[in-house]
Amino acid sequence: MKKRDISVSVDVYESRGEMPVELQNLVSEATEAAKSAYAPYSGFSVGAAVLMENGEIITGSNQENAAYPSGLCAERVAVFYAKAKYPEMAIKQLAVIALNGDEIVDPPAAPCGACRQVFNEYEEMQEAPLSVLLAGKDETLKIESSADLLPLSFGSRELG
Ligand code: THU
């Protein structure tokens, strides 16, 4: 038996100002989107912004329901809308941020497993990285490829 280490490297921006303007803008759009969340059950407002290959930004927020499993995360609202609008277009970058009232959730919210699964499939389809930004109060983490958020997935490079 041997051990295999699976590691992920993430870029950490220590402040918003340290990020390229394009990314700062995407985080701002995600923050605005969080304000449109329908989250009466969790009180946790999440916003996602997706930067498409043509430069367009598409946003989404979490939408809850009294029948809890019927709700959907902000990330999938944004990504599904983006791919419904532009089925052939690659998603370059996704930013996510969560608000608890007016406060930015910190350390940042990270996408759930179901959202990661969805990112992964679109990333494989587009054969180009779908990068993910997790925005906290000051620090923002940048994961270059969504595959890094879902190691050991079916068919993944870590398996052999
Ligand atoms: N949520 C998201 O929208 N995205 C995440 O990354 C984490 C969780 C939502 C789902 C639910 O409406 C609320 O946050 C609490 O889990």
PDB file of C-alpha atoms and ligand atoms in Angstrom:
ATOM      1  CA  MET A   1       0.000   0.000   0.000  1.00  0.00           C
ATOM      2  CA  LYS A   2       1.223   3.456  -0.759  1.00  0.00           C
ATOM      3  CA  LYS A   3      -0.116   6.915  -0.140  1.00  0.00           C
ATOM      4  CA  ARG A   4      -0.989   9.389  -2.840  1.00  0.00           C
ATOM      5  CA  ASP A   5      -1.327  13.029  -1.880  1.00  0.00           C
ATOM      6  CA  ILE A   6      -3.933  15.052  -3.647  1.00  0.00           C
ATOM      7  CA  SER A   7      -3.348  18.725  -3.225  1.00  0.00           C
ATOM      8  CA  VAL A   8      -5.001  21.869  -4.435  1.00  0.00           C
ATOM      9  CA  SER A   9      -3.287  25.183  -4.773  1.00  0.00           C
ATOM     10  CA  VAL A  10      -5.347  28.338  -4.387  1.00  0.00           C
ATOM     11  CA  ASP A  11      -4.514  31.988  -4.999  1.00  0.00           C
ATOM     12  CA  VAL A  12      -5.344  34.133  -2.005  1.00  0.00           C
ATOM     13  CA  TYR A  13      -5.963  37.836  -2.546  1.00  0.00           C
ATOM     14  CA  GLU A  14      -5.604  39.597   0.770  1.00  0.00           C
ATOM     15  CA  SER A  15      -7.836  42.499  -0.152  1.00  0.00           C
ATOM     16  CA  ARG A  16     -10.286  43.434  -2.888  1.00  0.00           C
ATOM     17  CA  GLY A  17      -7.806  46.011  -4.162  1.00  0.00           C
ATOM     18  CA  GLU A  18      -5.221  43.318  -4.809  1.00  0.00           C
ATOM     19  CA  MET A  19      -7.473  41.621  -7.351  1.00  0.00           C
ATOM     20  CA  PRO A  20      -7.555  42.533 -11.032  1.00  0.00           C
ATOM     21  CA  VAL A  21     -10.371  45.007 -11.703  1.00  0.00           C
ATOM     22  CA  GLU A  22     -12.303  42.415 -13.731  1.00  0.00           C
ATOM     23  CA  LEU A  23     -12.472  40.175 -10.642  1.00  0.00           C
ATOM     24  CA  GLN A  24     -13.314  43.039  -8.286  1.00  0.00           C
ATOM     25  CA  ASN A  25     -16.183  43.865 -10.579  1.00  0.00           C
ATOM     26  CA  LEU A  26     -17.408  40.274 -10.578  1.00  0.00           C
ATOM     27  CA  VAL A  27     -17.390  40.184  -6.767  1.00  0.00           C
ATOM     28  CA  SER A  28     -19.354  43.463  -6.690  1.00  0.00           C
ATOM     29  CA  GLU A  29     -21.946  41.967  -9.033  1.00  0.00           C
ATOM     30  CA  ALA A  30     -22.198  38.854  -6.847  1.00  0.00           C
ATOM     31  CA  THR A  31     -22.671  41.055  -3.774  1.00  0.00           C
ATOM     32  CA  GLU A  32     -25.460  42.984  -5.485  1.00  0.00           C
ATOM     33  CA  ALA A  33     -27.059  39.704  -6.539  1.00  0.00           C
ATOM     34  CA  ALA A  34     -27.024  38.415  -2.945  1.00  0.00           C
ATOM     35  CA  LYS A  35     -29.435  41.222  -2.086  1.00  0.00           C
ATOM     36  CA  SER A  36     -32.065  39.611  -4.307  1.00  0.00           C
ATOM     37  CA  ALA A  37     -31.901  36.262  -2.470  1.00  0.00           C
ATOM     38  CA  TYR A  38     -35.141  34.722  -1.320  1.00  0.00           C
ATOM     39  CA  ALA A  39     -33.862  33.144   1.874  1.00  0.00           C
ATOM     40  CA  PRO A  40     -36.539  33.429   4.577  1.00  0.00           C
ATOM     41  CA  TYR A  41     -35.705  30.000   6.013  1.00  0.00           C
ATOM     42  CA  SER A  42     -31.918  30.221   6.383  1.00  0.00           C
ATOM     43  CA  GLY A  43     -31.413  33.986   6.545  1.00  0.00           C
ATOM     44  CA  PHE A  44     -28.290  33.309   4.496  1.00  0.00           C
ATOM     45  CA  SER A  45     -28.210  35.381   1.301  1.00  0.00           C
ATOM     46  CA  VAL A  46     -25.860  34.146  -1.370  1.00  0.00           C
ATOM     47  CA  GLY A  47     -24.961  35.851  -4.637  1.00  0.00           C
ATOM     48  CA  ALA A  48     -23.145  34.426  -7.619  1.00  0.00           C
ATOM     49  CA  ALA A  49     -21.839  36.171 -10.717  1.00  0.00           C
ATOM     50  CA  VAL A  50     -20.677  34.399 -13.816  1.00  0.00           C
ATOM     51  CA  LEU A  51     -18.326  35.942 -16.362  1.00  0.00           C
ATOM     52  CA  MET A  52     -18.959  34.572 -19.828  1.00  0.00           C
ATOM     53  CA  GLU A  53     -16.459  34.291 -22.659  1.00  0.00           C
ATOM     54  CA  ASN A  54     -18.050  37.311 -24.392  1.00  0.00           C
ATOM     55  CA  GLY A  55     -17.558  39.475 -21.295  1.00  0.00           C
ATOM     56  CA  GLU A  56     -21.185  39.394 -20.215  1.00  0.00           C
ATOM     57  CA  ILE A  57     -21.898  38.921 -16.516  1.00  0.00           C
ATOM     58  CA  ILE A  58     -24.879  36.846 -15.432  1.00  0.00           C
ATOM     59  CA  THR A  59     -25.928  36.779 -11.792  1.00  0.00           C
ATOM     60  CA  GLY A  60     -28.045  34.634  -9.512  1.00  0.00           C
ATOM     61  CA  SER A  61     -29.063  34.383  -5.875  1.00  0.00           C
ATOM     62  CA  ASN A  62     -30.299  31.547  -3.716  1.00  0.00           C
ATOM     63  CA  GLN A  63     -34.004  30.856  -3.937  1.00  0.00           C
ATOM     64  CA  GLU A  64     -35.537  28.916  -1.081  1.00  0.00           C
ATOM     65  CA  ASN A  65     -38.885  27.214  -0.729  1.00  0.00           C
ATOM     66  CA  ALA A  66     -41.113  25.984   2.091  1.00  0.00           C
ATOM     67  CA  ALA A  67     -40.475  22.524   0.654  1.00  0.00           C
ATOM     68  CA  TYR A  68     -36.771  22.902   1.463  1.00  0.00           C
ATOM     69  CA  PRO A  69     -35.176  20.641  -1.196  1.00  0.00           C
ATOM     70  CA  SER A  70     -37.000  22.574  -3.908  1.00  0.00           C
ATOM     71  CA  GLY A  71     -34.786  25.606  -3.326  1.00  0.00           C
ATOM     72  CA  LEU A  72     -31.634  26.235  -5.325  1.00  0.00           C
ATOM     73  CA  CYS A  73     -28.207  27.672  -4.548  1.00  0.00           C
ATOM     74  CA  ALA A  74     -27.120  30.990  -6.018  1.00  0.00           C
ATOM     75  CA  GLU A  75     -24.360  29.353  -8.035  1.00  0.00           C
ATOM     76  CA  ARG A  76     -26.672  26.991  -9.871  1.00  0.00           C
ATOM     77  CA  VAL A  77     -29.270  29.713 -10.470  1.00  0.00           C
ATOM     78  CA  ALA A  78     -26.545  31.776 -12.186  1.00  0.00           C
ATOM     79  CA  VAL A  79     -24.827  28.934 -14.041  1.00  0.00           C
ATOM     80  CA  PHE A  80     -28.036  27.318 -15.297  1.00  0.00           C
ATOM     81  CA  TYR A  81     -29.348  30.659 -16.505  1.00  0.00           C
ATOM     82  CA  ALA A  82     -26.026  31.403 -18.204  1.00  0.00           C
ATOM     83  CA  LYS A  83     -26.003  28.042 -19.993  1.00  0.00           C
ATOM     84  CA  ALA A  84     -29.698  28.308 -20.882  1.00  0.00           C
ATOM     85  CA  LYS A  85     -29.031  31.697 -22.461  1.00  0.00           C
ATOM     86  CA  TYR A  86     -25.720  30.752 -24.106  1.00  0.00           C
ATOM     87  CA  PRO A  87     -25.578  26.952 -24.453  1.00  0.00           C
ATOM     88  CA  GLU A  88     -22.415  27.049 -26.554  1.00  0.00           C
ATOM     89  CA  MET A  89     -20.515  29.693 -24.619  1.00  0.00           C
ATOM     90  CA  ALA A  90     -17.806  28.961 -22.067  1.00  0.00           C
ATOM     91  CA  ILE A  91     -17.984  30.287 -18.522  1.00  0.00           C
ATOM     92  CA  LYS A  92     -14.652  31.861 -17.635  1.00  0.00           C
ATOM     93  CA  GLN A  93     -15.131  32.724 -14.031  1.00  0.00           C
ATOM     94  CA  LEU A  94     -17.668  32.423 -11.246  1.00  0.00           C
ATOM     95  CA  ALA A  95     -17.689  34.522  -8.072  1.00  0.00           C
ATOM     96  CA  VAL A  96     -19.685  33.691  -4.973  1.00  0.00           C
ATOM     97  CA  ILE A  97     -20.303  35.654  -1.793  1.00  0.00           C
ATOM     98  CA  ALA A  98     -22.652  35.159   1.141  1.00  0.00           C
ATOM     99  CA  LEU A  99     -24.284  37.772   3.366  1.00  0.00           C
ATOM    100  CA  ASN A 100     -25.678  37.271   6.816  1.00  0.00           C
ATOM    101  CA  GLY A 101     -27.843  40.367   7.094  1.00  0.00           C
ATOM    102  CA  ASP A 102     -25.480  43.109   5.914  1.00  0.00           C
ATOM    103  CA  GLU A 103     -22.337  41.243   6.985  1.00  0.00           C
ATOM    104  CA  ILE A 104     -20.167  39.367   4.494  1.00  0.00           C
ATOM    105  CA  VAL A 105     -19.804  35.772   5.636  1.00  0.00           C
ATOM    106  CA  ASP A 106     -16.178  35.145   6.520  1.00  0.00           C
ATOM    107  CA  PRO A 107     -14.363  32.848   6.006  1.00  0.00           C
ATOM    108  CA  PRO A 108     -16.145  32.795   2.654  1.00  0.00           C
ATOM    109  CA  ALA A 109     -18.996  30.479   1.728  1.00  0.00           C
ATOM    110  CA  ALA A 110     -17.910  27.614  -0.499  1.00  0.00           C
ATOM    111  CA  PRO A 111     -20.165  25.919  -3.065  1.00  0.00           C
ATOM    112  CA  CYS A 112     -21.963  22.742  -2.028  1.00  0.00           C
ATOM    113  CA  GLY A 113     -21.185  19.381  -3.623  1.00  0.00           C
ATOM    114  CA  ALA A 114     -24.104  19.562  -6.046  1.00  0.00           C
ATOM    115  CA  CYS A 115     -22.906  22.930  -7.377  1.00  0.00           C
ATOM    116  CA  ARG A 116     -19.357  21.595  -7.745  1.00  0.00           C
ATOM    117  CA  GLN A 117     -20.689  18.665  -9.728  1.00  0.00           C
ATOM    118  CA  VAL A 118     -22.481  21.074 -12.060  1.00  0.00           C
ATOM    119  CA  PHE A 119     -19.394  23.283 -12.535  1.00  0.00           C
ATOM    120  CA  ASN A 120     -17.321  20.211 -13.286  1.00  0.00           C
ATOM    121  CA  GLU A 121     -19.509  18.994 -16.098  1.00  0.00           C
ATOM    122  CA  TYR A 122     -19.608  22.382 -17.815  1.00  0.00           C
ATOM    123  CA  GLU A 123     -15.850  22.727 -17.375  1.00  0.00           C
ATOM    124  CA  GLU A 124     -15.304  19.356 -19.041  1.00  0.00           C
ATOM    125  CA  MET A 125     -17.665  20.332 -21.871  1.00  0.00           C
ATOM    126  CA  GLN A 126     -15.964  23.623 -22.562  1.00  0.00           C
ATOM    127  CA  GLU A 127     -12.455  22.147 -22.329  1.00  0.00           C
ATOM    128  CA  ALA A 128     -11.264  25.336 -20.657  1.00  0.00           C
ATOM    129  CA  PRO A 129     -10.959  26.205 -16.995  1.00  0.00           C
ATOM    130  CA  LEU A 130     -14.012  27.373 -15.137  1.00  0.00           C
ATOM    131  CA  SER A 131     -12.370  29.311 -12.349  1.00  0.00           C
ATOM    132  CA  VAL A 132     -14.087  29.969  -9.022  1.00  0.00           C
ATOM    133  CA  LEU A 133     -13.702  32.949  -6.673  1.00  0.00           C
ATOM    134  CA  LEU A 134     -14.767  32.646  -3.047  1.00  0.00           C
ATOM    135  CA  ALA A 135     -15.097  36.140  -1.658  1.00  0.00           C
ATOM    136  CA  GLY A 136     -14.824  36.817   2.055  1.00  0.00           C
ATOM    137  CA  LYS A 137     -14.690  40.103   3.911  1.00  0.00           C
ATOM    138  CA  ASP A 138     -11.104  40.890   2.966  1.00  0.00           C
ATOM    139  CA  GLU A 139      -9.596  37.701   1.572  1.00  0.00           C
ATOM    140  CA  THR A 140     -10.758  36.171  -1.675  1.00  0.00           C
ATOM    141  CA  LEU A 141      -9.714  32.686  -2.718  1.00  0.00           C
ATOM    142  CA  LYS A 142      -9.294  31.924  -6.413  1.00  0.00           C
ATOM    143  CA  ILE A 143      -9.513  28.306  -7.517  1.00  0.00           C
ATOM    144  CA  GLU A 144      -8.206  28.112 -11.077  1.00  0.00           C
ATOM    145  CA  SER A 145     -10.204  25.093 -12.145  1.00  0.00           C
ATOM    146  CA  SER A 146     -13.489  23.833 -10.738  1.00  0.00           C
ATOM    147  CA  ALA A 147     -12.022  20.285 -10.981  1.00  0.00           C
ATOM    148  CA  ASP A 148      -9.917  21.326  -7.990  1.00  0.00           C
ATOM    149  CA  LEU A 149     -13.113  21.721  -5.998  1.00  0.00           C
ATOM    150  CA  LEU A 150     -14.126  18.145  -6.689  1.00  0.00           C
ATOM    151  CA  PRO A 151     -11.146  15.819  -6.465  1.00  0.00           C
ATOM    152  CA  LEU A 152     -11.582  12.115  -7.134  1.00  0.00           C
ATOM    153  CA  SER A 153     -14.714  12.689  -9.176  1.00  0.00           C
ATOM    154  CA  PHE A 154     -15.715  10.134 -11.802  1.00  0.00           C
ATOM    155  CA  GLY A 155     -13.041  10.068 -14.503  1.00  0.00           C
ATOM    156  CA  SER A 156     -10.877  12.585 -12.728  1.00  0.00           C
ATOM    157  CA  ARG A 157      -7.141  12.931 -13.240  1.00  0.00           C
ATOM    158  CA  GLU A 158      -6.444  11.931  -9.604  1.00  0.00           C
ATOM    159  CA  LEU A 159      -7.600   8.372 -10.189  1.00  0.00           C
ATOM    160  CA  GLY A 160      -4.634   7.187 -12.158  1.00  0.00           C
TER     161      GLY A 160
HETATM  162  N1  THU B   1     -26.341  28.337  -0.467  1.00  0.00           N
HETATM  163  C1  THU B   1     -25.977  28.841  -1.673  1.00  0.00           C
HETATM  164  O1  THU B   1     -26.780  29.458  -2.381  1.00  0.00           O
HETATM  165  N2  THU B   1     -24.691  28.665  -2.083  1.00  0.00           N
HETATM  166  C2  THU B   1     -23.703  28.133  -1.316  1.00  0.00           C
HETATM  167  O2  THU B   1     -22.561  28.090  -1.749  1.00  0.00           O
HETATM  168  C3  THU B   1     -24.008  27.632   0.025  1.00  0.00           C
HETATM  169  C4  THU B   1     -25.454  27.566   0.375  1.00  0.00           C
HETATM  170  C5  THU B   1     -27.710  28.589   0.001  1.00  0.00           C
HETATM  171  C6  THU B   1     -28.620  27.407   0.050  1.00  0.00           C
HETATM  172  C7  THU B   1     -29.628  27.866   1.099  1.00  0.00           C
HETATM  173  O3  THU B   1     -30.589  28.699   0.488  1.00  0.00           O
HETATM  174  C8  THU B   1     -28.804  28.708   2.037  1.00  0.00           C
HETATM  175  O4  THU B   1     -27.651  29.103   1.318  1.00  0.00           O
HETATM  176  C9  THU B   1     -28.407  28.014   3.322  1.00  0.00           C
HETATM  177  O5  THU B   1     -27.755  26.830   3.088  1.00  0.00           O
END
